[in-house]
């Protein structure tokens, strides 16, 4: 039983990181109908910038958690700027172009960012200095670290804040209006360009937080880390119903849990025929199953294609 | 015309200077013979720190040989290093092997990984180029019937066997979990370890796999945790070993962590942080301090490169030197001439006294176990393979952490 609980905890922590990244995909898709494939790379840059700052501060008299917090405070504006820049350079000029064009620039931006990161930080793994307490608490036979609790709570708080922002504030209303019909929203006095930029900036700030979480959780960062993470988070967004904020959260958590439980139980269930290295396959297999029966995702509504 | 004569002379000099600038390696002087030594290792990617270390070991030996002014077959020899990046990728490994044989190297040092060394060894064999791998430990490398393949390190059959005996003996493990990274090295070592541990009465409670690019092992580890192993063995390299170690500690697994030579690096401790404490790693050969001239080599390396040895540099250094010694004995740098001499090597190297068996494997071959203590790798125990004079067992008490 403690294995089940342990896998569940692993899955929820991993899933909350997926959910944070998935929100970035889903927000942009909701407003522009565009899949921002460079988003995984924004997460990676967030992790790298945060780690660079943390490494620069390590050795000073500051306590560990403060250093990590400062790393985060440096990474967030850096990623916001990057997100704004990507939208301005790669997507805005193509806003009225055929749908394939911004998809291609998205992949292009992704490759460029990877290579820039490789040039700046090298091809090696960058380690996360031991600044945070690593003690594990035992709860009902499962162990959980302070960092895991913190990651989960922070992710939940951010997601709640975001849902509040979209549903209850002026900016949120402008975002929803732009998503429904940009032209009409513009006629009603909504500054569409500003709303779209803000969406990218918010998504990138979430990416920076997720990047640092991954770095701290696994203890390392790498120029290529954004690729698989982005793919998983994108899958999570699709699983929950892309464009739907609640769906991204649900999809992320679900994907994390499925992955953990799948990897933990696939071996015993198949008598050792399939091992835990099928972890990634398992997640995508569930995604396919869901899409076969609910093509618009778990919480997604059938959207009529915009004319 | 005097003027034009001087003009053409200066023109020729200018051309010579220009062409001299373009040519990167120093041209052999008149009467010198250029001998190309090939080398391949991952010089980029996550194992680049180990690959560069290998390259540095090779270069150090070559620079010393050039400074010594060796004469073979009546000609002064200038050795040149041709180093290639195989990216630890088997496919790239054979591509660079072809590139090196096309460049007509006289001998090959490398590759670093078993996964690249084994497919590449066919290329060198077909071209008749003697190959010495300093660090490929998968048994298969020397089991292909290639007369051209040698290694200066004990293979995984020897290493895995001794590690299995160590786990069941000194660590008194009854229940053992094994994880490997599915590379030729990781899987090969884990298989040999499993065989040996089973033969010594241990139960293998879990055998899990990952890849050499993974970072998340929590799902695997949680499954393993439920089976309560005494020892967790990992067959793989440090980029996985470090995070693995962190996650072991954060899941509250108390099993003793044991790994092969792939995790015995400073990088492992850096990546694992505090969690590295108490982990065991092994390295074929005796500790650097106990090597016949290990200390001298360490200082020499530090003076030349201003950094510490990562892992295999001494084995690379020895590999170059036994190749040059074989050339000297054969009095020829031609591969087909000095290859028979290479097989007859009996050389007191930095690492040990090097002799090859009929397959090209190192005779004897001790294994040393190291443990992370206070953030540093320290010698825990040397397990002698077949006793040679230099590798007497130096048993330090292994702390009993039951």
XYZ file of C-alpha atoms in Angstrom:
709
model
C 0.000 0.000 0.000
C 2.843 2.371 0.781
C 4.067 1.872 -2.777
C 0.764 3.093 -4.130
C 0.810 6.163 -1.899
C 4.441 6.839 -2.802
C 3.770 6.587 -6.530
C 0.774 8.870 -6.077
C 2.918 11.494 -4.348
C 5.594 11.234 -7.046
C 2.915 11.562 -9.682
C 1.218 14.571 -8.145
C 4.474 16.506 -7.797
C 5.522 15.678 -11.344
C 1.989 16.387 -12.542
C 1.861 19.810 -10.934
C 4.994 20.779 -12.858
C 3.451 19.447 -16.077
C 0.307 21.432 -15.307
C 2.215 24.693 -14.906
C 3.860 24.225 -18.273
C 0.629 22.993 -19.863
C -1.066 26.243 -18.827
C 1.359 28.153 -21.042
C 0.397 26.026 -24.037
C -3.286 26.160 -23.376
C -3.502 29.923 -22.779
C -1.782 30.738 -26.043
C -3.857 28.168 -27.899
C -7.052 29.488 -26.361
C -6.381 33.000 -27.587
C -4.510 32.540 -30.847
C -5.320 28.969 -31.861
C -1.558 28.563 -32.116
C 0.573 25.811 -30.634
C 3.608 27.565 -29.205
C 6.188 24.826 -29.603
C 8.890 27.100 -28.222
C 7.266 27.029 -24.804
C 9.306 24.033 -23.592
C 12.439 26.003 -24.408
C 11.207 28.950 -22.337
C 11.020 26.544 -19.399
C 14.579 25.444 -20.121
C 15.838 29.045 -20.311
C 14.047 29.749 -17.037
C 15.852 26.853 -15.369
C 19.200 27.864 -16.844
C 18.937 31.545 -15.893
C 17.808 30.639 -12.382
C 20.653 28.152 -11.969
C 23.218 30.614 -13.307
C 22.024 33.206 -10.789
C 21.997 30.631 -8.001
C 25.519 29.501 -8.829
C 26.681 33.118 -8.814
C 25.150 33.658 -5.368
C 26.247 30.365 -3.826
C 29.066 30.923 -1.422
C 27.725 34.242 -0.217
C 26.429 34.430 3.326
C 22.792 34.287 2.255
C 20.752 31.286 3.429
C 19.940 28.647 0.806
C 16.202 29.241 0.341
C 16.788 32.994 -0.112
C 19.333 32.286 -2.863
C 16.850 30.020 -4.623
C 14.160 32.682 -4.292
C 16.495 35.285 -5.799
C 17.253 32.906 -8.652
C 13.536 32.680 -9.272
C 13.095 36.442 -9.116
C 15.783 36.859 -11.763
C 14.467 34.038 -13.967
C 10.853 35.262 -14.040
C 11.505 38.675 -15.644
C 14.056 37.103 -18.000
C 11.450 34.621 -19.225
C 8.735 37.287 -19.416
C 10.990 39.319 -21.673
C 11.769 36.235 -23.734
C 8.082 35.336 -24.084
C 7.240 38.860 -25.161
C 10.119 38.840 -27.627
C 9.112 35.507 -29.154
C 5.568 36.702 -29.726
C 6.722 40.030 -31.158
C 9.332 38.570 -33.518
C 8.039 35.149 -34.497
C 4.237 35.235 -34.228
C 2.861 38.762 -34.550
C 4.112 39.324 -38.122
C 2.403 36.049 -39.066
C -0.881 36.614 -37.289
C -2.916 36.586 -40.485
C -0.734 34.083 -42.297
C -1.873 30.498 -42.896
C -1.815 28.361 -39.733
C 1.214 26.354 -40.758
C 3.498 29.399 -40.948
C 3.541 30.277 -37.214
C 3.863 26.575 -36.406
C 7.073 26.482 -38.401
C 8.440 29.664 -36.826
C 7.593 28.131 -33.422
C 9.777 25.118 -34.170
C 12.448 27.475 -35.519
C 12.452 29.551 -32.334
C 12.668 26.353 -30.323
C 15.792 25.208 -32.189
C 17.373 28.658 -31.935
C 16.797 28.838 -28.174
C 18.256 25.365 -27.655
C 21.382 26.279 -29.536
C 21.787 29.615 -27.786
C 21.510 27.823 -24.449
C 24.068 25.281 -25.617
C 26.492 28.047 -26.571
C 26.038 29.977 -23.321
C 25.843 27.143 -20.776
C 27.535 24.293 -22.633
C 26.375 20.772 -23.292
C 26.927 19.378 -19.836
C 24.391 18.917 -17.104
C 24.377 21.881 -14.756
C 23.952 20.781 -11.193
C 21.737 22.420 -8.633
C 23.820 23.255 -5.564
C 22.675 21.617 -2.322
C 20.881 24.653 -0.879
C 17.564 23.178 0.110
C 16.947 20.684 2.899
C 16.706 17.140 1.560
C 15.257 15.452 4.646
C 12.392 13.124 3.900
C 9.329 12.880 6.121
C 7.558 9.580 6.425
C 3.792 9.719 6.107
C 1.955 6.388 6.281
C 4.974 4.531 4.950
C 5.610 6.926 2.065
C 8.374 9.490 2.206
C 7.903 13.052 1.106
C 10.393 15.904 1.086
C 9.800 19.505 1.998
C 10.655 20.425 -1.582
C 7.941 18.142 -2.947
C 5.323 19.658 -0.640
C 6.489 23.142 -1.583
C 6.415 22.443 -5.335
C 2.918 21.052 -5.126
C 1.511 23.865 -2.972
C 3.158 26.607 -5.028
C 1.846 25.091 -8.250
C -1.679 24.826 -6.863
C -1.558 28.412 -5.581
C -0.348 29.740 -8.920
C -2.999 27.823 -10.832
C -5.733 29.085 -8.510
C -4.450 32.616 -8.988
C -4.483 32.222 -12.728
C -8.016 30.905 -12.828
C -9.073 33.861 -10.680
C -7.279 36.222 -13.075
C -9.017 34.849 -16.128
C -12.473 34.476 -14.640
C -12.755 37.479 -12.362
C -10.591 40.392 -13.549
C -10.820 43.000 -16.292
C -7.738 41.614 -17.970
C -9.222 38.137 -17.832
C -12.381 39.348 -19.475
C -10.345 40.997 -22.196
C -8.488 37.744 -22.702
C -11.660 35.734 -22.984
C -13.122 38.283 -25.380
C -10.022 38.162 -27.560
C -10.193 34.390 -27.555
C -13.792 34.434 -28.766
C -13.319 36.960 -31.521
C -10.280 39.216 -31.781
C -11.844 41.618 -34.303
C -14.994 42.260 -32.316
C -13.001 42.515 -29.113
C -10.866 45.157 -30.818
C -13.969 47.078 -31.864
C -15.160 47.018 -28.248
C -12.021 48.856 -27.186
C -9.852 45.911 -26.163
C -6.201 46.413 -27.105
C -5.809 43.005 -28.756
C -2.036 43.228 -29.208
C -1.514 44.104 -25.570
C -3.764 41.244 -24.457
C -1.905 38.734 -26.590
C 1.466 40.007 -25.352
C 0.251 39.756 -21.769
C -0.842 36.168 -22.362
C 2.633 35.251 -23.571
C 4.230 37.092 -20.657
C 2.081 35.314 -18.060
C 2.667 31.925 -19.684
C 6.425 32.552 -19.706
C 6.452 33.568 -16.054
C 4.786 30.240 -15.231
C 7.404 28.536 -17.386
C 10.188 30.176 -15.363
C 8.686 28.867 -12.137
C 8.290 25.398 -13.640
C 11.879 25.515 -14.923
C 13.295 26.228 -11.499
C 11.062 23.529 -10.007
C 12.425 20.949 -12.413
C 15.972 22.081 -11.703
C 15.517 21.854 -7.954
C 13.539 18.602 -8.082
C 15.951 16.636 -10.255
C 19.016 18.534 -9.117
C 20.105 19.446 -12.613
C 19.346 21.347 -15.790
C 20.367 20.733 -19.356
C 19.976 22.617 -22.627
C 17.825 19.802 -24.035
C 15.521 19.422 -21.027
C 12.750 21.541 -22.566
C 12.027 19.147 -25.405
C 10.528 16.154 -23.624
C 9.067 18.311 -20.874
C 7.365 20.502 -23.485
C 6.043 17.448 -25.296
C 4.634 15.972 -22.101
C 3.067 19.260 -21.040
C 1.571 19.720 -24.492
C 0.109 16.223 -24.203
C -1.264 17.145 -20.803
C -2.940 20.209 -22.302
C -4.460 18.095 -25.077
C -5.509 15.428 -22.594
C -7.425 17.965 -20.535
C -8.781 19.760 -23.573
C -6.499 22.357 -25.129
C -7.633 25.913 -24.656
C -9.300 25.074 -21.371
C -7.421 26.254 -18.285
C -9.023 23.799 -15.866
C -8.332 21.108 -18.423
C -4.614 21.865 -18.467
C -4.440 21.520 -14.692
C -6.412 18.276 -14.719
C -4.455 16.913 -17.683
C -1.107 17.733 -16.086
C -1.903 16.107 -12.769
C -3.469 13.101 -14.454
C -0.527 12.590 -16.782
C 1.932 12.759 -13.877
C -0.019 10.239 -11.826
C -0.602 7.894 -14.767
C 3.090 7.965 -15.560
C 4.140 7.159 -12.001
C 1.567 4.469 -11.380
C 2.109 2.986 -14.809
C 5.865 2.773 -14.343
C 5.432 1.311 -10.874
C 2.909 -1.363 -11.739
C 3.512 -2.277 -15.362
C 6.327 -4.659 -14.413
C 4.426 -6.787 -11.851
C 1.214 -6.662 -13.918
C 2.849 -8.030 -17.062
C 4.992 -10.492 -15.166
C 8.166 -8.578 -16.009
C 7.472 -8.607 -19.732
C 7.245 -4.815 -19.865
C 9.447 -2.808 -17.501
C 9.345 0.629 -15.970
C 11.285 2.051 -18.902
C 7.923 2.039 -20.687
C 7.036 5.028 -18.483
C 6.908 7.515 -21.361
C 5.078 5.137 -23.664
C 2.439 4.615 -21.023
C 1.619 8.309 -20.760
C 1.219 8.695 -24.497
C -0.802 5.491 -24.736
C -3.370 6.896 -22.327
C -3.410 10.129 -24.314
C -4.277 8.212 -27.476
C -7.034 6.290 -25.693
C -8.617 9.480 -24.387
C -8.432 11.165 -27.764
C -10.100 8.211 -29.469
C -13.143 8.465 -27.221
C -13.134 12.194 -26.481
C -11.337 13.933 -29.368
C -11.555 17.347 -27.695
C -10.003 16.160 -24.436
C -11.479 15.491 -21.022
C -12.844 18.975 -20.286
C -12.716 20.406 -23.801
C -15.883 21.425 -25.560
C -16.472 20.835 -29.195
C -15.369 24.069 -30.817
C -16.626 25.033 -34.200
C -13.688 25.904 -36.387
C -13.328 29.634 -36.577
C -14.017 31.010 -40.005
C 68.552 39.803 -63.340
C 69.606 40.129 -59.748
C 66.475 41.934 -58.649
C 63.982 39.420 -59.996
C 66.067 36.633 -58.496
C 65.763 38.183 -55.056
C 62.112 38.910 -55.695
C 61.262 35.315 -56.515
C 63.170 34.177 -53.478
C 61.188 36.417 -51.158
C 58.005 35.350 -52.930
C 58.847 31.732 -52.232
C 59.530 32.620 -48.620
C 56.181 34.409 -48.382
C 54.384 31.413 -49.836
C 56.141 29.173 -47.404
C 55.156 31.363 -44.472
C 51.576 31.565 -45.671
C 51.251 27.844 -46.192
C 52.929 27.359 -42.846
C 50.224 29.473 -41.255
C 47.471 27.462 -42.819
C 48.859 24.125 -41.718
C 47.687 23.554 -38.157
C 49.895 20.637 -37.054
C 53.651 21.260 -37.157
C 55.173 19.899 -40.343
C 57.757 17.198 -39.791
C 61.229 18.528 -40.292
C 63.430 17.004 -42.922
C 64.397 13.492 -41.890
C 61.459 13.208 -39.534
C 58.706 10.672 -40.005
C 55.133 11.633 -39.151
C 53.275 8.975 -37.157
C 49.580 9.555 -36.638
C 47.912 8.322 -33.473
C 44.131 8.292 -33.604
C 41.916 8.947 -30.607
C 38.138 9.004 -30.211
C 35.880 9.748 -27.253
C 32.763 11.816 -26.578
C 34.206 15.347 -26.610
C 30.775 16.961 -26.558
C 27.624 15.973 -24.743
C 27.058 14.926 -21.207
C 30.164 12.710 -21.030
C 32.453 15.387 -22.494
C 34.297 15.842 -19.208
C 35.417 12.202 -19.291
C 36.195 12.267 -23.014
C 38.394 15.368 -22.676
C 40.204 13.676 -19.829
C 41.004 10.726 -22.108
C 42.225 13.063 -24.831
C 44.450 14.867 -22.341
C 45.993 11.585 -21.214
C 46.793 10.645 -24.811
C 48.171 14.083 -25.629
C 50.441 14.081 -22.590
C 52.050 10.807 -23.675
C 52.461 12.024 -27.250
C 54.035 15.315 -26.211
C 56.525 13.482 -24.025
C 57.392 11.060 -26.809
C 58.008 13.973 -29.175
C 60.161 15.738 -26.617
C 62.182 12.554 -26.085
C 63.077 12.424 -29.789
C 62.399 8.762 -30.469
C 64.190 7.103 -33.372
C 62.561 4.123 -35.070
C 63.910 2.408 -38.153
C 66.708 4.953 -38.347
C 64.294 7.857 -38.609
C 63.389 10.470 -36.067
C 59.685 10.167 -35.262
C 57.176 12.953 -34.802
C 53.888 11.747 -33.349
C 50.697 13.562 -34.225
C 47.376 13.270 -32.393
C 44.219 13.019 -34.490
C 41.368 13.303 -32.022
C 37.742 12.784 -33.007
C 34.414 13.264 -31.221
C 32.281 10.092 -31.311
C 29.515 11.624 -29.133
C 29.278 8.308 -27.236
C 27.054 7.267 -30.128
C 27.704 3.871 -31.778
C 26.757 5.206 -35.222
C 29.016 8.247 -34.971
C 31.698 5.945 -33.561
C 31.978 3.977 -36.783
C 31.879 7.174 -38.864
C 34.881 8.652 -37.065
C 36.589 5.249 -37.213
C 36.349 5.373 -41.001
C 37.542 8.966 -40.978
C 40.599 8.018 -38.926
C 41.484 4.953 -40.978
C 41.099 7.071 -44.146
C 43.600 9.509 -42.624
C 45.950 6.510 -42.389
C 46.591 6.506 -38.680
C 49.335 4.182 -37.484
C 47.535 3.213 -34.298
C 44.293 3.890 -32.459
C 43.649 4.780 -28.808
C 39.955 4.545 -27.964
C 37.071 4.622 -27.883
C 35.864 5.555 -24.419
C 32.521 3.734 -24.262
C 31.963 0.055 -24.884
C 28.985 0.918 -27.079
C 31.197 2.826 -29.531
C 34.327 0.717 -29.177
C 32.737 -2.582 -30.193
C 31.264 -1.525 -33.568
C 34.296 0.655 -34.354
C 36.725 -2.186 -33.614
C 35.621 -3.928 -36.825
C 36.648 -0.881 -38.860
C 40.133 -0.799 -37.326
C 40.463 -4.557 -37.655
C 39.540 -4.473 -41.350
C 42.057 -1.678 -41.925
C 44.698 -3.595 -39.971
C 45.122 -0.806 -37.389
C 46.058 -1.842 -33.838
C 43.493 -0.503 -31.370
C 43.866 -0.072 -27.617
C 40.802 1.012 -25.703
C 41.684 2.578 -22.367
C 38.210 2.227 -20.908
C 35.856 -0.034 -22.878
C 35.143 -2.788 -20.379
C 32.399 -4.838 -22.077
C 33.815 -8.364 -22.579
C 32.492 -8.536 -26.148
C 35.136 -6.095 -27.389
C 37.920 -8.659 -27.213
C 35.696 -11.688 -27.980
C 35.277 -11.006 -31.692
C 38.460 -12.765 -32.716
C 40.145 -9.492 -33.726
C 43.902 -9.677 -33.310
C 43.986 -5.855 -33.404
C 41.902 -5.209 -30.259
C 43.478 -4.581 -26.852
C 42.504 -2.846 -23.637
C 44.426 -1.508 -20.679
C 41.639 -2.005 -18.137
C 40.078 -5.090 -16.574
C 36.862 -6.043 -18.366
C 33.374 -6.257 -16.899
C 33.547 -9.994 -16.478
C 36.359 -9.458 -14.022
C 34.844 -6.274 -12.607
C 31.271 -7.564 -12.278
C 32.443 -10.782 -10.672
C 34.485 -8.981 -8.038
C 31.703 -6.444 -7.391
C 29.222 -9.279 -6.870
C 31.574 -10.904 -4.420
C 32.044 -7.585 -2.647
C 28.282 -7.023 -2.319
C 27.599 -10.470 -0.919
C 30.796 -10.687 1.081
C 31.945 -7.436 2.661
C 28.534 -5.736 2.413
C 26.739 -8.940 3.492
C 23.848 -8.305 1.094
C 21.075 -10.872 0.894
C 18.595 -8.885 -1.200
C 19.922 -6.954 -4.164
C 18.214 -4.590 -6.618
C 19.835 -3.817 -9.975
C 19.280 -0.887 -12.342
C 21.109 -0.457 -15.629
C 21.035 2.094 -18.432
C 20.689 -0.426 -21.296
C 23.999 0.558 -22.887
C 26.580 -2.066 -23.810
C 28.589 -1.006 -20.765
C 25.809 -0.629 -18.213
C 23.878 -3.724 -19.127
C 27.022 -5.823 -19.555
C 28.351 -4.875 -16.143
C 24.956 -5.383 -14.485
C 24.626 -8.839 -16.077
C 28.043 -9.931 -14.822
C 27.270 -8.499 -11.399
C 23.948 -10.337 -11.260
C 25.568 -13.639 -12.204
C 28.218 -13.288 -9.548
C 25.817 -12.115 -6.814
C 23.447 -14.999 -7.524
C 26.298 -17.490 -7.479
C 27.183 -16.189 -4.033
C 23.702 -16.756 -2.662
C 22.040 -13.339 -2.939
C 18.461 -12.882 -4.159
C 17.892 -10.375 -6.957
C 14.687 -8.676 -5.798
C 14.407 -6.251 -8.722
C 15.996 -5.753 -12.106
C 14.989 -2.396 -13.574
C 16.121 -0.435 -16.615
C 16.447 3.193 -17.561
C 18.200 4.963 -20.440
C 21.428 6.915 -20.679
C 19.396 10.123 -21.095
C 16.863 9.829 -18.255
C 16.658 12.071 -15.214
C 13.552 10.796 -13.459
C 13.980 7.502 -11.619
C 11.404 7.966 -8.871
C 8.891 5.510 -10.303
C 11.516 2.771 -10.619
C 12.944 3.538 -7.207
C 9.561 3.468 -5.518
C 8.918 0.017 -6.949
C 12.347 -1.039 -5.677
C 11.770 0.498 -2.255
C 8.855 -1.836 -1.610
C 11.164 -4.810 -2.109
C 13.552 -3.657 0.615
C 16.936 -4.452 -0.898
C 20.148 -4.322 1.137
C 22.203 -3.183 -1.831
C 21.219 -1.244 -4.932
C 23.567 -1.769 -7.851
C 23.678 0.681 -10.774
C 25.276 -0.102 -14.140
C 25.709 3.227 -15.918
C 27.494 6.576 -16.045
C 27.538 9.607 -13.721
C 24.921 11.813 -15.506
C 22.310 9.266 -14.416
C 24.082 8.047 -11.290
C 24.112 11.511 -9.673
C 20.380 12.281 -9.940
C 19.607 8.634 -9.144
C 21.517 8.944 -5.895
C 19.625 12.138 -4.971
C 16.298 10.486 -5.599
C 17.287 7.387 -3.612
C 17.929 9.572 -0.582
C 14.797 11.674 -1.010
C 12.676 8.514 -1.135
C 14.231 7.341 2.096
C 15.783 4.203 0.604
C 18.455 2.913 2.948
C 20.059 0.340 0.648
C 23.797 0.730 0.087
C 24.482 2.213 -3.355
C 27.075 0.403 -5.422
C 28.190 1.267 -8.944
C 30.924 0.543 -11.459
C 33.659 2.755 -12.909
C 31.077 4.927 -14.693
C 30.120 6.709 -11.487
C 33.577 6.938 -9.937
C 34.034 10.601 -10.939
C 34.107 13.970 -9.154
C 31.100 14.876 -11.334
C 29.027 12.179 -9.631
C 29.510 13.857 -6.264
C 28.717 17.262 -7.767
C 25.460 16.024 -9.302
C 24.381 13.987 -6.287
C 25.320 16.646 -3.738
C 25.068 15.587 -0.105
C 23.203 12.454 -1.140
C 26.437 10.993 -2.539
C 27.708 10.240 0.964
C 28.321 6.556 1.508
C 28.017 5.495 -2.153
C 30.467 2.950 -3.503
C 32.033 3.094 -6.955
C 34.732 0.926 -8.449
C 37.579 1.391 -10.842
C 39.620 -1.334 -12.454
C 43.213 -1.067 -11.351
C 44.681 0.029 -8.085
C 44.149 3.548 -6.680
C 46.198 6.306 -8.286
C 48.211 6.726 -5.090
C 49.070 3.022 -5.156
C 49.873 2.885 -8.853
C 53.548 2.325 -9.563
C 53.993 5.963 -10.618
C 50.534 7.341 -9.974
C 51.508 10.359 -7.887
C 54.095 11.473 -10.409
C 51.528 11.164 -13.188
C 48.911 13.101 -11.230
C 51.337 15.979 -10.673
C 52.468 15.929 -14.289
C 48.862 16.023 -15.502
C 47.996 18.851 -13.137
C 51.039 20.855 -14.224
C 50.204 20.448 -17.911
C 46.421 21.006 -17.858
C 45.870 22.816 -14.548
C 43.024 20.495 -13.628
C 42.524 17.183 -11.867
C 42.275 13.805 -13.531
C 38.651 12.816 -14.064
C 38.856 9.098 -14.632
C 40.716 7.233 -17.348
C 43.628 9.558 -18.219
C 46.325 7.280 -16.717
C 44.988 4.322 -18.745
C 45.139 6.418 -21.929
C 48.655 7.525 -21.138
C 49.750 3.916 -20.684
C 47.972 2.846 -23.870
C 49.981 5.333 -25.957
C 53.227 4.328 -24.315
C 52.832 0.590 -24.861
C 51.996 1.329 -28.494
C 55.178 3.368 -28.889
C 57.185 0.694 -27.055
C 55.867 -1.938 -29.445
C 56.894 0.249 -32.398
C 60.365 0.584 -30.909
C 60.754 -3.171 -30.406
C 59.526 -3.900 -33.932
C 61.702 -1.034 -35.178
C 58.830 -0.047 -37.411
C 55.778 2.169 -37.247
C 53.914 0.065 -39.801
C 50.793 -1.433 -38.172
C 51.346 -4.940 -39.539
C 54.937 -4.913 -38.297
C 54.452 -3.737 -34.727
C 51.113 -5.477 -34.045
C 52.748 -8.824 -33.097
C 55.046 -6.936 -30.728
C 52.051 -5.192 -29.127
C 50.544 -8.560 -28.227
C 53.804 -9.461 -26.460
C 53.723 -6.306 -24.302
C 55.211 -6.514 -20.840
C 55.387 -2.931 -19.650
C 55.510 -1.244 -16.275
C 52.979 1.497 -16.808
C 51.537 4.186 -14.592
C 48.499 2.051 -13.810
C 50.031 -1.397 -13.411
C 52.319 -3.907 -15.074
C 50.606 -4.398 -18.414
C 50.524 -7.796 -20.110
C 47.869 -9.050 -22.500
C 46.310 -12.481 -22.671
C 45.646 -14.169 -26.032
C 42.371 -12.228 -26.450
C 43.921 -8.804 -25.840
C 42.578 -8.455 -22.314
C 44.678 -7.218 -19.446
C 46.203 -10.055 -17.440
C 45.463 -9.979 -13.734
C 43.559 -6.772 -13.316
C 42.696 -5.621 -9.820
C 39.556 -3.674 -8.924
C 39.476 -0.927 -6.339
C 36.364 0.111 -4.500
C 35.943 3.697 -3.484
C 33.409 5.229 -1.135
C 32.200 8.817 -0.886
C 33.244 10.080 2.513
C 32.890 13.747 3.462
C 32.222 14.709 -0.140
C 35.290 12.946 -1.556
C 36.000 9.567 -3.108
C 38.205 7.590 -0.774
C 39.690 4.143 -1.163
C 37.566 1.533 0.568
C 39.173 -1.667 -0.602
C 41.279 -3.146 -3.379
C 40.116 -6.500 -4.681
C 42.892 -8.344 -6.410
C 42.002 -10.248 -9.564
C 44.983 -12.474 -10.146
C 47.741 -11.376 -7.857
C 50.613 -9.589 -9.516
C 53.352 -8.124 -7.428
C 52.150 -4.538 -7.595
C 48.544 -5.168 -6.564
C 48.800 -6.500 -3.075
C 45.522 -6.273 -1.227
C 45.270 -3.236 0.963
C 42.239 -3.783 3.118
C 40.823 -0.793 4.882
C 37.928 -1.541 7.149
C 34.635 -1.113 5.350
C 32.256 0.519 7.753
C 29.320 -1.673 8.533
C 26.192 0.290 7.805
C 23.727 -2.659 7.932
